[in-house]
Amino acid sequence: MFSLTAAEETLAVIEGSALICAAAYFFYCSFAALPFLFPLLIPWMKYKRRVTKDNKKERFRVQFRDAVMSVSTNQRAGYSVENAFREAYKDMKMLYGENSMICSELKKIAIGLGNHLTLEELTGALGERCDIDDVRQFAEIFRIARKSGGNMPQIIGYTAEMIDGRTEVEKDIHLMLTSRRYEQKLMEGIPFFLITYMKITNKGFFDVLYHNTSGIMIMTACLGLYLAACAMSERIIRIVI
């Protein structure tokens, strides 16, 4: 559900290839190193898939919160819970567009209702598909409430407020980390800037490190340390709620 599209996969491969070419030039001053560096494309693609999945999950969580709040509002306006979901699709279509993730999922729910599937089954399937705690919890609360005959408008409204509170906390945390992420990207680019600066101002300064066995070993160690530092900084700055 949150995997890379074909276009995103292609772009990720291009980005990774460009970074590998840059590493070959800056660390070895030779594109002959490319065959040995291209295996790094494998962890790069894993990283891009994870980041893309996390970003899409975050966007879907916000969209789902708005959809649940729309369902709650529609129920208070007198709609049955099934029709409230159908109306929520119209609201989300206006808010996020017909091609958005939430509209795609609400459309599946509407089709399922037309095929006489229960709303409990459809929301449960959505929770399993997206693998997001908020959605799974909503599906479970909804199933129990329907089974026990609870006050659906009140229960859905309370659940919407709970999801909204969690989403706002996540939003605040991401805002706090935004400057740190910029600093992280800046620090990752500094070694390339320094090497470029030294090559321009002191031509031949790094020649002793290129095209010889000891220099290749030193630069390989530097590249390994650089990649380890990038991985560590990414792990530190990544917070999962």
mmCIF file with all atom_site columns, C-alpha atoms in Angstrom, residues 1-2 60 63-64 67 85 88-90 92-94 96-112 122 126 129:
data_model
loop_
_atom_site.group_PDB
_atom_site.id
_atom_site.type_symbol
_atom_site.label_atom_id
_atom_site.label_alt_id
_atom_site.label_comp_id
_atom_site.label_asym_id
_atom_site.label_entity_id
_atom_site.label_seq_id
_atom_site.pdbx_PDB_ins_code
_atom_site.Cartn_x
_atom_site.Cartn_y
_atom_site.Cartn_z
_atom_site.occupancy
_atom_site.B_iso_or_equiv
_atom_site.pdbx_formal_charge
_atom_site.auth_seq_id
_atom_site.auth_comp_id
_atom_site.auth_asym_id
_atom_site.auth_atom_id
_atom_site.pdbx_PDB_model_num
ATOM 1  C CA . MET A 1 1   ? 0.000   0.000  0.000  1.00 0.00 ? 1   MET A CA 1
ATOM 2  C CA . PHE A 1 2   ? 2.848   2.384  0.824  1.00 0.00 ? 2   PHE A CA 1
ATOM 3  C CA . PHE A 1 60  ? -2.207  8.612  5.419  1.00 0.00 ? 60  PHE A CA 1
ATOM 4  C CA . GLN A 1 63  ? -5.814  11.860 6.038  1.00 0.00 ? 63  GLN A CA 1
ATOM 5  C CA . PHE A 1 64  ? -7.432  9.034  8.019  1.00 0.00 ? 64  PHE A CA 1
ATOM 6  C CA . ALA A 1 67  ? -11.827 11.066 7.356  1.00 0.00 ? 67  ALA A CA 1
ATOM 7  C CA . PHE A 1 85  ? -18.483 6.849  5.288  1.00 0.00 ? 85  PHE A CA 1
ATOM 8  C CA . ALA A 1 88  ? -16.696 11.199 4.049  1.00 0.00 ? 88  ALA A CA 1
ATOM 9  C CA . TYR A 1 89  ? -15.390 10.114 0.641  1.00 0.00 ? 89  TYR A CA 1
ATOM 10 C CA . LYS A 1 90  ? -16.922 13.235 -0.904 1.00 0.00 ? 90  LYS A CA 1
ATOM 11 C CA . MET A 1 92  ? -11.918 13.844 1.385  1.00 0.00 ? 92  MET A CA 1
ATOM 12 C CA . LYS A 1 93  ? -12.193 14.139 -2.387 1.00 0.00 ? 93  LYS A CA 1
ATOM 13 C CA . MET A 1 94  ? -12.638 17.889 -1.996 1.00 0.00 ? 94  MET A CA 1
ATOM 14 C CA . TYR A 1 96  ? -7.159  15.839 -0.814 1.00 0.00 ? 96  TYR A CA 1
ATOM 15 C CA . GLY A 1 97  ? -8.228  15.019 -4.355 1.00 0.00 ? 97  GLY A CA 1
ATOM 16 C CA . GLU A 1 98  ? -9.657  11.899 -5.946 1.00 0.00 ? 98  GLU A CA 1
ATOM 17 C CA . ASN A 1 99  ? -6.227  10.258 -6.357 1.00 0.00 ? 99  ASN A CA 1
ATOM 18 C CA . SER A 1 100 ? -5.269  10.573 -2.692 1.00 0.00 ? 100 SER A CA 1
ATOM 19 C CA . MET A 1 101 ? -4.616  7.484  -0.578 1.00 0.00 ? 101 MET A CA 1
ATOM 20 C CA . ILE A 1 102 ? -7.603  8.058  1.701  1.00 0.00 ? 102 ILE A CA 1
ATOM 21 C CA . CYS A 1 103 ? -10.001 8.482  -1.225 1.00 0.00 ? 103 CYS A CA 1
ATOM 22 C CA . SER A 1 104 ? -8.738  5.237  -2.711 1.00 0.00 ? 104 SER A CA 1
ATOM 23 C CA . GLU A 1 105 ? -9.426  3.413  0.568  1.00 0.00 ? 105 GLU A CA 1
ATOM 24 C CA . LEU A 1 106 ? -12.824 5.046  1.134  1.00 0.00 ? 106 LEU A CA 1
ATOM 25 C CA . LYS A 1 107 ? -13.782 4.104  -2.413 1.00 0.00 ? 107 LYS A CA 1
ATOM 26 C CA . LYS A 1 108 ? -12.933 0.476  -1.624 1.00 0.00 ? 108 LYS A CA 1
ATOM 27 C CA . ILE A 1 109 ? -15.147 0.691  1.458  1.00 0.00 ? 109 ILE A CA 1
ATOM 28 C CA . ALA A 1 110 ? -18.014 2.137  -0.600 1.00 0.00 ? 110 ALA A CA 1
ATOM 29 C CA . ILE A 1 111 ? -17.644 -0.641 -3.186 1.00 0.00 ? 111 ILE A CA 1
ATOM 30 C CA . GLY A 1 112 ? -17.526 -3.227 -0.411 1.00 0.00 ? 112 GLY A CA 1
ATOM 31 C CA . LEU A 1 122 ? -14.030 -3.429 5.552  1.00 0.00 ? 122 LEU A CA 1
ATOM 32 C CA . LEU A 1 126 ? -8.112  -1.482 5.956  1.00 0.00 ? 126 LEU A CA 1
ATOM 33 C CA . ARG A 1 129 ? -3.621  -3.386 4.786  1.00 0.00 ? 129 ARG A CA 1
#
